[in-house]
XYZ file of C-alpha atoms in Angstrom:
204
model
C 0.000 0.000 0.000
C 2.805 2.417 0.893
C 4.488 1.659 -2.442
C 1.295 2.564 -4.299
C 1.063 5.823 -2.374
C 4.690 6.628 -3.206
C 3.898 6.355 -6.912
C 0.933 8.718 -6.695
C 0.987 12.500 -6.877
C 2.211 13.701 -3.508
C 3.975 16.808 -2.296
C 7.411 16.630 -0.626
C 6.012 16.374 2.893
C 3.632 13.575 1.927
C 6.447 11.703 0.148
C 8.532 11.968 3.305
C 5.694 10.515 5.368
C 5.221 7.647 2.906
C 8.956 6.908 2.883
C 8.888 6.802 6.673
C 5.978 4.347 6.514
C 7.905 2.113 4.107
C 11.096 2.192 6.158
C 9.203 1.491 9.383
C 7.388 -1.436 7.784
C 10.626 -2.892 6.426
C 12.315 -2.502 9.816
C 9.435 -4.226 11.583
C 9.467 -7.084 9.062
C 13.223 -7.508 9.555
C 12.768 -7.656 13.333
C 10.032 -10.284 13.003
C 12.180 -12.351 10.631
C 15.101 -12.155 13.076
C 12.931 -13.300 15.966
C 11.599 -16.240 13.936
C 15.088 -17.281 12.826
C 16.400 -16.952 16.377
C 13.575 -19.175 17.605
C 14.307 -21.810 14.942
C 18.022 -21.732 15.718
C 17.606 -22.048 19.482
C 15.154 -24.940 19.098
C 17.222 -26.697 16.453
C 14.473 -26.430 13.835
C 16.470 -24.493 11.253
C 18.138 -26.729 8.696
C 20.979 -25.956 6.306
C 20.660 -27.018 2.678
C 23.584 -28.472 0.764
C 23.199 -27.701 -2.908
C 25.566 -26.397 -5.594
C 25.616 -22.611 -5.890
C 27.829 -19.880 -7.283
C 29.584 -17.827 -4.572
C 30.419 -15.264 -7.266
C 26.731 -14.669 -8.007
C 25.779 -14.514 -4.326
C 28.401 -11.851 -3.563
C 27.720 -9.851 -6.707
C 23.932 -9.918 -6.315
C 24.076 -8.998 -2.626
C 26.404 -6.053 -3.205
C 24.173 -4.785 -6.017
C 21.208 -4.864 -3.622
C 22.922 -2.264 -1.438
C 24.101 0.092 -4.178
C 21.102 2.458 -3.760
C 21.628 2.678 0.022
C 25.349 3.346 -0.405
C 24.724 5.950 -3.099
C 22.180 7.697 -0.892
C 24.861 8.157 1.797
C 27.577 9.073 -0.682
C 29.580 5.925 0.069
C 31.789 4.025 -2.332
C 30.657 0.397 -2.522
C 32.727 -2.190 -4.345
C 33.688 -5.857 -4.246
C 36.374 -8.251 -5.447
C 36.281 -12.020 -5.863
C 39.469 -14.050 -6.064
C 39.851 -16.163 -9.227
C 40.929 -19.024 -6.942
C 37.363 -19.453 -5.709
C 35.533 -22.291 -7.504
C 32.673 -21.382 -9.812
C 30.405 -23.670 -7.794
C 30.485 -24.885 -4.195
C 28.111 -26.925 -2.048
C 26.105 -25.123 0.602
C 23.067 -23.017 1.408
C 23.103 -19.974 -0.874
C 20.124 -18.385 0.896
C 21.775 -18.523 4.316
C 25.136 -17.373 2.968
C 23.408 -14.371 1.448
C 21.523 -13.751 4.700
C 24.802 -13.511 6.611
C 26.349 -11.213 4.006
C 23.232 -9.022 3.959
C 23.488 -8.627 7.723
C 27.145 -7.582 7.598
C 26.653 -5.258 4.626
C 23.584 -3.663 6.161
C 25.475 -2.878 9.369
C 28.502 -1.577 7.472
C 26.466 0.878 5.412
C 24.263 1.884 8.330
C 27.209 2.853 10.543
C 29.494 4.355 7.898
C 28.882 8.055 7.310
C 31.701 8.669 4.839
C 34.294 6.701 2.922
C 33.687 3.221 1.594
C 32.366 -0.277 2.151
C 34.335 -3.030 0.455
C 33.442 -6.714 0.117
C 36.043 -9.330 -0.727
C 35.885 -13.085 -1.214
C 39.052 -15.175 -1.064
C 40.213 -18.756 -0.766
C 42.295 -19.620 2.301
C 43.684 -22.807 3.820
C 43.451 -23.728 7.492
C 44.833 -27.025 8.776
C 45.224 -28.145 5.151
C 41.512 -27.586 4.525
C 40.316 -24.989 1.986
C 37.893 -22.303 3.116
C 36.038 -19.431 1.518
C 36.389 -16.203 3.497
C 34.043 -13.304 2.805
C 34.979 -9.974 4.378
C 33.119 -6.680 4.687
C 35.362 -3.725 5.417
C 34.057 -0.250 6.220
C 35.324 3.153 7.285
C 32.808 3.597 10.081
C 33.584 3.802 13.818
C 36.043 1.296 15.243
C 34.718 -1.100 17.862
C 36.080 -1.139 21.387
C 38.091 -4.384 21.793
C 36.496 -4.924 25.209
C 33.063 -4.940 23.597
C 33.770 -7.154 20.599
C 32.996 -10.404 22.410
C 29.442 -9.210 23.082
C 28.550 -8.249 19.522
C 27.664 -11.766 18.432
C 25.461 -12.471 21.450
C 21.675 -12.224 21.333
C 20.168 -8.796 22.064
C 23.646 -7.263 22.437
C 22.966 -4.393 20.052
C 21.580 -2.014 22.643
C 24.702 -1.895 24.814
C 27.462 -1.733 22.203
C 29.177 1.589 21.487
C 28.934 1.382 17.714
C 25.413 -0.005 17.728
C 23.838 1.816 20.661
C 21.859 4.233 18.494
C 20.640 1.617 16.026
C 17.154 0.287 15.665
C 16.594 -3.430 15.305
C 16.115 -6.695 17.085
C 19.668 -6.950 18.399
C 19.742 -10.462 16.934
C 21.345 -9.920 13.533
C 24.967 -10.686 14.381
C 23.965 -13.478 16.748
C 21.933 -15.117 13.985
C 24.802 -14.618 11.534
C 27.213 -16.378 13.876
C 24.840 -19.277 14.505
C 24.187 -19.725 10.786
C 27.891 -19.685 9.953
C 28.565 -22.200 12.728
C 25.860 -24.502 11.344
C 27.521 -24.233 7.932
C 30.866 -25.302 9.416
C 32.555 -21.909 9.424
C 33.601 -19.128 11.754
C 32.791 -15.429 12.071
C 34.791 -12.566 13.509
C 35.913 -8.966 13.214
C 39.062 -6.879 13.168
C 39.523 -3.172 13.768
C 41.401 -1.309 11.059
C 43.257 2.001 11.331
C 39.956 3.463 10.175
C 36.827 1.351 10.462
C 36.346 -2.371 10.940
C 36.294 -5.605 8.979
C 33.691 -8.280 9.664
C 34.349 -11.677 8.107
C 33.036 -15.224 7.959
C 34.385 -18.466 6.560
C 32.775 -21.429 4.834
C 34.359 -24.804 4.064
C 35.034 -25.434 0.388
C 33.778 -28.968 -0.149
């Protein structure tokens, strides 16, 4: 309904009200989705699919989704995919994209100037190949003493970087649980300017 209103003849004030309605509705839907996923994860009812998918397409498509949001804030958004990454891997493309969406959304939300950069590389750990996807931004750095709390449920409200954000406080917790179910790890590193959030997936 809000989308139909946005396409009708409205003055600037009315358009602003409609945009607020749309954004509020999207935020509420995201919170509800997070709560449902958190419930499924904590009760063990969320399953991970194992089907062939293209990591290149997942990264590219997800980054393209956020181009309008980055442009609106005047941010540079780009990505790079290593040629060493296979064209197809086995896993759950939907859940991989969900994790990347969460990290990209946070990066753009908390970066006021500069860039957000996504990279996908192949690494080896204990002689096993992994895919590592990183999201680097030039937003506020995160206090090292607070980093351990970021991936816990409902932690958003008490973290320095996230204290003014609106949301369920479950996004990073869900991301970590999903990555763990997929056999990977998730973490973050502070840069000289900004932070880098990353997650790994086994290359089967």
